[in-house]
Amino acid sequence: MSDTERTRHVEVLFDAERIAERNRELAQEIVAARPEKLVVIAVLKGSFVFAADLIRAMHGAGLAPEVEFITLSSYRKATVSSGQVTVLRDVETEVRGRDVLLIDDILESGRTLAFAKDLLAARGARRVLVCVLLEKPHKRAVQIHADFVGFDCPDYFVVGYGMDVAHAYRQLPFIGYIPED
Ligand code: IMP
Ligand code: MG
């Protein structure tokens, strides 16, 4: 991808202010679920900006989670799911008997989060809660429910706020999409 392609105009869907406000609401919803011995697990890479903001909103709501990361891959460089999920880098903490909050950017086919949820449940987590920034409701291929959802996502390939297309646009402080020419 050339530098001009990396700086194409991106149409704003959700601006920074709206995201920040929604993060504060999500933190309150998470508190209401009364998590115990909470470990937050951010699914890399797409969720890193969202997770960074959400854990600080959670602090504001009185929570003090342990923070962990897992790197899963199903997409590689394509914009269509390959259907195969693999662990590229695992968490470093014990989840047995604890509440887990999985954080991801987008719930689409559901394969990524279904895989992660099953993995952590199999390791003995007390509860595995799922929080996603965006949900694409009409794209589900497997049965999975998100406990907390930031926004319903229109049927665009979105970028920004940690999300990429071919490794570009993660740095944008808002969520947007690239309009067709
Ligand atoms: P699925 O739910 O297993 O299909 O995978 C969802 C994952 O696909 C997300 O965590 C993203 O990494 C990626 N993804 C899906 N839709 C988009 C998009 O519109 N923009 C960027 N990444 C996306
Ligand atoms: Mg992802």
Coordinates of N, CA and C and ligand atoms in Angstrom, one line a residue:
M1 N 0.8 -1.2 0.0 CA 0.0 0.0 0.0 C 0.9 1.3 0.0
S2 N 0.6 2.2 -1.0 CA 1.4 3.4 -1.0 C 1.0 4.4 0.0
D3 N 1.8 5.5 0.2 CA 1.5 6.5 1.2 C 0.2 7.2 0.8
T4 N -0.1 7.4 -0.5 CA -1.3 8.1 -0.8 C -2.5 7.2 -0.5
E5 N -2.4 5.9 -0.7 CA -3.5 5.0 -0.3 C -3.7 5.0 1.2
R6 N -2.6 5.2 1.9 CA -2.7 5.2 3.4 C -3.3 6.4 4.0
T7 N -3.5 7.4 3.1 CA -4.1 8.7 3.6 C -5.3 9.1 2.9
R8 N -6.0 8.1 2.3 CA -7.2 8.4 1.5 C -8.3 8.9 2.5
H9 N -9.2 9.7 2.0 CA -10.3 10.3 2.8 C -11.1 9.2 3.5
V10 N -11.3 9.3 4.7 CA -12.1 8.3 5.5 C -13.4 9.1 6.0
E11 N -14.5 8.5 5.7 CA -15.8 9.1 6.1 C -16.1 8.7 7.6
V12 N -16.4 9.7 8.4 CA -16.6 9.4 9.8 C -18.0 8.8 10.1
L13 N -18.0 7.7 10.8 CA -19.2 7.0 11.2 C -19.5 7.3 12.7
F14 N -18.5 7.2 13.5 CA -18.6 7.5 15.0 C -17.4 8.3 15.4
D15 N -17.6 9.6 15.8 CA -16.5 10.4 16.2 C -16.0 10.1 17.6
A16 N -14.8 10.7 17.9 CA -14.1 10.5 19.1 C -15.0 10.7 20.4
E17 N -15.7 11.8 20.3 CA -16.6 12.2 21.4 C -17.7 11.2 21.7
R18 N -18.3 10.8 20.6 CA -19.4 9.8 20.7 C -18.8 8.5 21.3
I19 N -17.6 8.1 20.8 CA -17.0 6.8 21.3 C -16.7 6.9 22.8
A20 N -16.2 8.1 23.2 CA -15.8 8.3 24.6 C -17.0 8.2 25.5
E21 N -18.1 8.8 25.1 CA -19.4 8.8 25.8 C -19.9 7.3 25.9
R22 N -19.8 6.6 24.8 CA -20.3 5.2 24.8 C -19.4 4.3 25.7
N23 N -18.1 4.6 25.7 CA -17.2 3.8 26.6 C -17.6 4.0 28.1
R24 N -18.0 5.2 28.5 CA -18.4 5.5 29.9 C -19.7 4.7 30.2
E25 N -20.6 4.6 29.2 CA -21.8 3.9 29.4 C -21.5 2.4 29.5
L26 N -20.7 1.9 28.6 CA -20.3 0.5 28.7 C -19.7 0.1 30.0
A27 N -18.8 1.0 30.5 CA -18.2 0.7 31.8 C -19.3 0.5 32.9
Q28 N -20.3 1.4 32.9 CA -21.4 1.2 33.8 C -22.1 -0.1 33.6
E29 N -22.4 -0.5 32.4 CA -23.0 -1.8 32.1 C -22.2 -2.9 32.6
I30 N -20.9 -2.8 32.5 CA -20.0 -3.9 33.0 C -20.0 -4.0 34.5
V31 N -20.0 -2.8 35.2 CA -20.1 -2.8 36.6 C -21.4 -3.5 37.1
A32 N -22.5 -3.2 36.4 CA -23.8 -3.8 36.7 C -23.8 -5.3 36.7
A33 N -22.8 -5.9 35.9 CA -22.7 -7.4 35.8 C -21.9 -8.0 37.0
R34 N -21.5 -7.1 37.9 CA -20.8 -7.5 39.1 C -19.7 -8.5 38.9
P35 N -18.7 -8.1 38.1 CA -17.6 -9.0 37.8 C -16.7 -9.3 39.1
E36 N -16.2 -10.5 39.2 CA -15.4 -10.9 40.3 C -14.0 -11.4 39.8
K37 N -13.0 -11.0 40.5 CA -11.6 -11.4 40.1 C -11.4 -11.2 38.6
L38 N -11.8 -10.0 38.2 CA -11.9 -9.8 36.7 C -10.5 -9.7 36.0
V39 N -10.5 -10.4 34.9 CA -9.4 -10.2 34.0 C -9.9 -9.9 32.6
V40 N -9.5 -8.7 32.2 CA -9.9 -8.2 30.8 C -8.9 -8.8 29.8
I41 N -9.4 -9.4 28.8 CA -8.5 -9.9 27.7 C -8.8 -9.3 26.4
A42 N -7.9 -8.4 26.0 CA -8.1 -7.7 24.7 C -7.6 -8.6 23.6
V43 N -8.5 -8.8 22.5 CA -8.1 -9.6 21.4 C -7.4 -8.7 20.4
L44 N -6.1 -8.9 20.2 CA -5.2 -8.1 19.4 C -5.4 -8.6 17.9
K45 N -5.1 -7.7 16.9 CA -4.6 -6.3 17.2 C -5.8 -5.3 17.3
G46 N -6.9 -5.6 16.6 CA -7.9 -4.6 16.3 C -8.5 -3.9 17.5
S47 N -8.5 -4.6 18.7 CA -9.2 -4.0 19.9 C -8.3 -3.1 20.8
F48 N -7.0 -2.9 20.4 CA -6.1 -2.3 21.4 C -6.5 -0.9 21.8
V49 N -7.0 -0.1 20.8 CA -7.3 1.3 21.2 C -8.6 1.3 22.0
F50 N -9.6 0.5 21.6 CA -10.8 0.4 22.3 C -10.6 -0.1 23.7
A51 N -9.8 -1.1 23.9 CA -9.5 -1.7 25.2 C -8.8 -0.7 26.1
A52 N -7.8 0.1 25.5 CA -7.1 1.1 26.3 C -8.1 2.1 26.8
D53 N -9.0 2.6 26.0 CA -10.0 3.5 26.5 C -11.0 2.9 27.5
L54 N -11.4 1.7 27.1 CA -12.5 1.1 28.0 C -11.9 0.8 29.4
I55 N -10.7 0.3 29.5 CA -10.2 0.0 30.9 C -10.1 1.2 31.7
R56 N -9.8 2.4 31.1 CA -9.7 3.6 31.8 C -11.2 4.1 32.2
A57 N -12.1 3.9 31.3 CA -13.5 4.2 31.7 C -14.0 3.2 32.8
M58 N -13.5 2.0 32.8 CA -13.8 1.0 33.8 C -13.2 1.5 35.2
H59 N -12.0 2.0 35.1 CA -11.4 2.6 36.3 C -12.3 3.7 36.9
G60 N -12.8 4.5 36.0 CA -13.7 5.6 36.4 C -15.0 5.1 37.0
A61 N -15.4 3.9 36.6 CA -16.6 3.3 37.2 C -16.3 2.4 38.4
G62 N -15.0 2.4 38.9 CA -14.7 1.7 40.1 C -14.2 0.3 40.0
L63 N -13.8 -0.1 38.7 CA -13.3 -1.5 38.6 C -11.8 -1.4 38.5
A64 N -11.2 -2.6 38.9 CA -9.7 -2.7 38.9 C -9.3 -4.0 38.3
P65 N -9.5 -4.2 37.0 CA -9.2 -5.5 36.4 C -7.8 -5.8 36.1
E66 N -7.4 -7.0 36.1 CA -6.1 -7.4 35.5 C -6.3 -7.3 34.0
V67 N -5.2 -6.9 33.3 CA -5.3 -6.7 31.8 C -4.4 -7.6 31.1
E68 N -4.9 -8.4 30.1 CA -4.2 -9.3 29.4 C -4.5 -9.2 27.9
F69 N -3.7 -9.9 27.1 CA -3.9 -9.8 25.6 C -3.8 -11.2 25.0
I70 N -4.6 -11.4 24.0 CA -4.4 -12.6 23.2 C -4.4 -12.2 21.7
T71 N -3.5 -12.8 20.9 CA -3.5 -12.5 19.5 C -4.1 -13.7 18.7
L72 N -5.2 -13.4 18.1 CA -5.9 -14.4 17.3 C -5.9 -13.9 15.8
S73 N -5.9 -14.9 14.9 CA -5.9 -14.5 13.6 C -6.8 -15.4 12.7
S74 N -7.7 -14.7 12.0 CA -8.4 -15.5 11.0 C -8.5 -14.7 9.7
Y75 N -8.1 -13.4 9.8 CA -8.3 -12.6 8.6 C -7.1 -12.4 7.7
R76 N -5.9 -12.4 8.3 CA -4.7 -12.1 7.6 C -4.8 -10.8 6.9
K77 N -4.5 -10.8 5.6 CA -4.6 -9.5 4.9 C -5.9 -9.3 4.2
A78 N -6.7 -10.3 4.1 CA -7.9 -10.2 3.3 C -9.0 -9.5 4.1
T79 N -10.0 -9.1 3.4 CA -11.1 -8.5 4.1 C -12.3 -9.5 4.2
V80 N -12.0 -10.7 3.8 CA -13.0 -11.8 4.0 C -12.4 -12.8 4.9
S81 N -13.3 -13.3 5.8 CA -12.8 -14.3 6.8 C -12.4 -15.6 6.1
S82 N -11.3 -16.2 6.6 CA -10.9 -17.5 6.1 C -11.7 -18.6 6.8
G83 N -12.3 -18.2 8.0 CA -13.0 -19.2 8.7 C -12.2 -19.9 9.8
Q84 N -10.9 -19.9 9.6 CA -9.9 -20.6 10.5 C -9.4 -19.6 11.6
V85 N -9.5 -20.0 12.8 CA -9.0 -19.1 13.9 C -7.8 -19.8 14.5
T86 N -6.7 -19.1 14.7 CA -5.5 -19.7 15.4 C -5.0 -18.7 16.5
V87 N -4.4 -19.3 17.5 CA -3.8 -18.4 18.6 C -2.4 -18.1 18.1
L88 N -2.1 -16.8 17.9 CA -0.7 -16.4 17.5 C 0.1 -16.1 18.8
R89 N -0.6 -15.6 19.8 CA 0.1 -15.3 21.1 C -1.0 -15.4 22.2
D90 N -0.6 -16.2 23.2 CA -1.6 -16.6 24.2 C -1.5 -15.6 25.4
V91 N -2.5 -15.7 26.3 CA -2.5 -14.9 27.6 C -1.5 -15.5 28.5
E92 N -1.0 -14.7 29.5 CA 0.0 -15.2 30.4 C -0.5 -15.4 31.8
T93 N -1.8 -15.4 31.9 CA -2.4 -15.5 33.3 C -3.3 -16.7 33.4
E94 N -3.6 -17.1 34.6 CA -4.5 -18.2 34.9 C -5.9 -17.6 35.0
V95 N -6.9 -18.2 34.3 CA -8.2 -17.7 34.3 C -9.2 -18.6 35.1
R96 N -8.7 -19.7 35.6 CA -9.6 -20.6 36.3 C -10.2 -19.9 37.5
G97 N -11.6 -20.1 37.6 CA -12.3 -19.5 38.7 C -12.5 -18.0 38.6
R98 N -12.1 -17.4 37.5 CA -12.2 -15.9 37.4 C -13.2 -15.5 36.4
D99 N -13.7 -14.3 36.5 CA -14.5 -13.7 35.5 C -13.6 -13.1 34.4
V100 N -13.9 -13.4 33.2 CA -13.1 -12.9 32.1 C -14.0 -11.9 31.2
L101 N -13.5 -10.8 30.9 CA -14.1 -9.9 29.9 C -13.3 -9.9 28.6
L102 N -13.8 -10.5 27.6 CA -13.1 -10.5 26.3 C -13.5 -9.2 25.6
I103 N -12.5 -8.5 25.1 CA -12.8 -7.3 24.4 C -12.3 -7.4 22.9
D104 N -13.2 -7.2 22.0 CA -12.8 -7.2 20.6 C -13.4 -6.0 19.8
D105 N -12.9 -5.8 18.7 CA -13.3 -4.6 17.9 C -14.7 -4.9 17.2
I106 N -14.8 -6.0 16.5 CA -16.0 -6.3 15.7 C -16.5 -7.7 15.9
L107 N -17.8 -7.8 16.1 CA -18.4 -9.2 16.1 C -19.1 -9.3 14.7
E108 N -18.5 -10.2 13.9 CA -19.0 -10.3 12.5 C -19.6 -11.7 12.3
S109 N -18.7 -12.6 11.8 CA -19.2 -14.0 11.7 C -19.4 -14.6 13.1
G110 N -18.6 -14.1 14.0 CA -18.6 -14.6 15.4 C -17.6 -15.7 15.6
R111 N -16.9 -16.1 14.6 CA -15.9 -17.2 14.7 C -14.8 -16.9 15.7
T112 N -14.2 -15.7 15.6 CA -13.1 -15.3 16.4 C -13.5 -15.4 17.9
L113 N -14.6 -14.7 18.2 CA -15.0 -14.7 19.6 C -15.6 -16.0 20.2
A114 N -16.2 -16.8 19.3 CA -16.7 -18.1 19.7 C -15.5 -19.0 20.1
F115 N -14.5 -18.9 19.3 CA -13.3 -19.6 19.5 C -12.6 -19.2 20.9
A116 N -12.5 -17.9 21.1 CA -11.9 -17.4 22.3 C -12.7 -17.7 23.5
K117 N -14.0 -17.6 23.4 CA -14.9 -17.9 24.5 C -14.8 -19.3 24.9
D118 N -14.8 -20.2 24.0 CA -14.7 -21.7 24.2 C -13.3 -22.0 24.9
L119 N -12.3 -21.4 24.4 CA -10.9 -21.6 24.9 C -10.9 -21.3 26.4
L120 N -11.4 -20.1 26.7 CA -11.3 -19.7 28.1 C -12.2 -20.4 29.0
A121 N -13.4 -20.8 28.5 CA -14.3 -21.6 29.3 C -13.7 -23.0 29.6
A122 N -13.0 -23.5 28.6 CA -12.4 -24.8 28.7 C -11.2 -24.8 29.8
R123 N -10.7 -23.6 29.9 CA -9.6 -23.4 31.0 C -10.2 -23.1 32.4
G124 N -11.5 -23.1 32.5 CA -12.1 -23.1 33.8 C -12.5 -21.7 34.3
A125 N -12.6 -20.7 33.3 CA -13.1 -19.4 33.7 C -14.5 -19.5 34.3
R126 N -14.7 -18.7 35.3 CA -16.0 -18.8 36.0 C -17.1 -18.3 35.1
R127 N -16.9 -17.1 34.4 CA -17.8 -16.5 33.4 C -16.9 -15.9 32.3
V128 N -17.4 -16.0 31.1 CA -16.7 -15.3 30.0 C -17.7 -14.3 29.4
L129 N -17.5 -13.1 29.7 CA -18.3 -12.0 29.2 C -17.6 -11.4 27.9
V130 N -18.5 -11.0 27.0 CA -17.9 -10.5 25.7 C -18.3 -9.0 25.5
C131 N -17.4 -8.2 25.2 CA -17.6 -6.8 24.9 C -17.0 -6.4 23.6
V132 N -17.9 -6.0 22.7 CA -17.4 -5.6 21.4 C -17.7 -4.1 21.1
L133 N -16.8 -3.5 20.4 CA -17.0 -2.1 20.0 C -18.2 -2.0 19.0
L134 N -18.1 -2.9 18.0 CA -19.1 -2.9 16.9 C -19.7 -4.2 16.7
E135 N -20.9 -4.3 16.3 CA -21.6 -5.5 15.9 C -22.2 -5.4 14.5
K136 N -21.8 -6.3 13.7 CA -22.5 -6.4 12.3 C -23.5 -7.5 12.4
P137 N -24.7 -7.1 12.7 CA -25.8 -8.1 13.1 C -26.1 -9.2 12.0
H138 N -26.0 -8.8 10.8 CA -26.5 -9.8 9.8 C -25.5 -10.7 9.2
K139 N -24.3 -10.8 9.9 CA -23.2 -11.5 9.3 C -22.8 -12.8 10.1
R140 N -23.7 -13.1 11.1 CA -23.3 -14.2 12.0 C -23.3 -15.5 11.4
A141 N -22.2 -16.3 11.6 CA -22.1 -17.6 11.0 C -22.2 -18.7 12.1
V142 N -21.8 -18.3 13.4 CA -21.9 -19.2 14.5 C -22.6 -18.5 15.6
Q143 N -23.2 -19.3 16.5 CA -24.0 -18.8 17.7 C -23.1 -18.2 18.7
I144 N -23.1 -16.8 18.9 CA -22.4 -16.2 19.9 C -23.1 -14.9 20.3
H145 N -23.2 -14.6 21.6 CA -23.9 -13.4 22.0 C -22.9 -12.5 22.7
A146 N -22.9 -11.2 22.3 CA -22.1 -10.2 23.0 C -22.8 -9.6 24.1
D147 N -22.2 -9.6 25.3 CA -22.9 -9.1 26.5 C -23.0 -7.6 26.5
F148 N -22.0 -7.0 25.9 CA -21.9 -5.5 25.8 C -21.5 -5.1 24.4
V149 N -22.3 -4.2 23.8 CA -22.0 -3.8 22.4 C -21.9 -2.2 22.4
G150 N -20.8 -1.7 21.8 CA -20.7 -0.3 21.6 C -21.7 0.3 20.7
F151 N -21.6 -0.1 19.4 CA -22.5 0.4 18.4 C -22.9 -0.7 17.4
D152 N -24.1 -0.6 16.8 CA -24.4 -1.4 15.7 C -23.7 -0.9 14.5
C153 N -23.0 -1.7 13.7 CA -22.2 -1.3 12.6 C -22.9 -1.4 11.3
P154 N -23.0 -0.3 10.5 CA -23.6 -0.5 9.2 C -22.7 -1.4 8.3
D155 N -23.2 -1.9 7.2 CA -22.5 -2.9 6.4 C -21.4 -2.3 5.6
Y156 N -20.4 -1.7 6.3 CA -19.2 -1.2 5.6 C -18.0 -1.9 6.1
F157 N -16.9 -1.9 5.4 CA -15.7 -2.3 6.0 C -15.1 -1.1 6.7
V158 N -15.0 -1.1 8.0 CA -14.7 0.1 8.8 C -13.2 0.1 9.2
V159 N -12.7 1.2 9.4 CA -11.3 1.4 9.8 C -11.2 2.5 10.9
G160 N -10.1 2.6 11.5 CA -9.8 3.6 12.5 C -10.1 3.1 13.9
Y161 N -9.6 3.9 14.9 CA -9.8 3.5 16.3 C -9.3 2.1 16.6
G162 N -8.1 1.8 16.0 CA -7.5 0.5 16.1 C -7.7 -0.5 15.0
M163 N -8.7 -0.2 14.2 CA -9.1 -1.2 13.1 C -8.4 -0.8 11.8
D164 N -8.1 -1.8 11.0 CA -7.2 -1.6 9.9 C -7.8 -2.2 8.6
V165 N -7.3 -1.7 7.5 CA -7.4 -2.5 6.2 C -5.9 -2.6 5.8
A166 N -5.5 -3.8 5.6 CA -4.1 -4.0 5.2 C -3.1 -3.2 6.1
H167 N -3.3 -3.2 7.4 CA -2.4 -2.6 8.4 C -2.4 -1.0 8.4
A168 N -3.3 -0.4 7.6 CA -3.4 1.0 7.6 C -4.6 1.5 8.4
Y169 N -4.6 2.8 8.8 CA -5.7 3.5 9.4 C -5.9 3.2 10.9
R170 N -5.1 2.4 11.5 CA -5.4 2.1 13.0 C -5.3 3.4 13.8
Q171 N -4.5 4.3 13.4 CA -4.2 5.5 14.2 C -5.3 6.5 14.3
L172 N -6.3 6.4 13.4 CA -7.4 7.4 13.4 C -8.2 7.4 14.7
P173 N -8.5 8.6 15.2 CA -9.2 8.7 16.5 C -10.7 8.5 16.4
F174 N -11.2 8.2 15.2 CA -12.6 7.9 15.0 C -12.8 6.7 14.2
I175 N -14.1 6.2 14.1 CA -14.4 5.0 13.3 C -15.0 5.5 12.0
G176 N -14.5 5.0 10.9 CA -15.0 5.5 9.6 C -14.9 4.4 8.6
Y177 N -15.2 4.8 7.3 CA -15.1 3.9 6.2 C -14.6 4.6 5.0
I178 N -14.0 3.9 4.0 CA -13.4 4.5 2.9 C -14.5 4.5 1.8
P179 N -15.0 5.7 1.4 CA -16.0 5.7 0.3 C -15.5 5.2 -1.0
E180 N -16.4 4.6 -1.8 CA -16.0 4.2 -3.2 C -15.8 5.4 -4.0
D181 N -14.9 5.4 -4.9 CA -14.7 6.5 -5.8 C -15.8 6.8 -6.7
Ligands
IMP1 P1 -15.5 -12.7 12.9 O1 -16.5 -12.3 13.9 O2 -14.7 -13.9 13.4 O3 -16.0 -12.8 11.5 O4 -14.3 -11.7 12.9 C1 -14.4 -10.4 13.3 C2 -13.0 -9.8 13.1 O5 -12.8 -9.5 11.7 C3 -12.8 -8.5 13.8 O6 -12.2 -8.7 15.1 C4 -11.9 -7.7 12.9 O7 -10.5 -8.0 13.2 C5 -12.2 -8.3 11.5 N1 -13.2 -7.4 10.8 C6 -14.4 -7.7 10.5 N2 -15.0 -6.7 9.9 C7 -14.1 -5.7 9.8 C8 -14.1 -4.3 9.3 O8 -15.2 -3.8 8.8 N3 -13.0 -3.6 9.5 C9 -11.9 -4.1 10.0 N4 -11.8 -5.4 10.5 C10 -12.9 -6.1 10.4
MG2 MG -10.0 -8.8 15.3

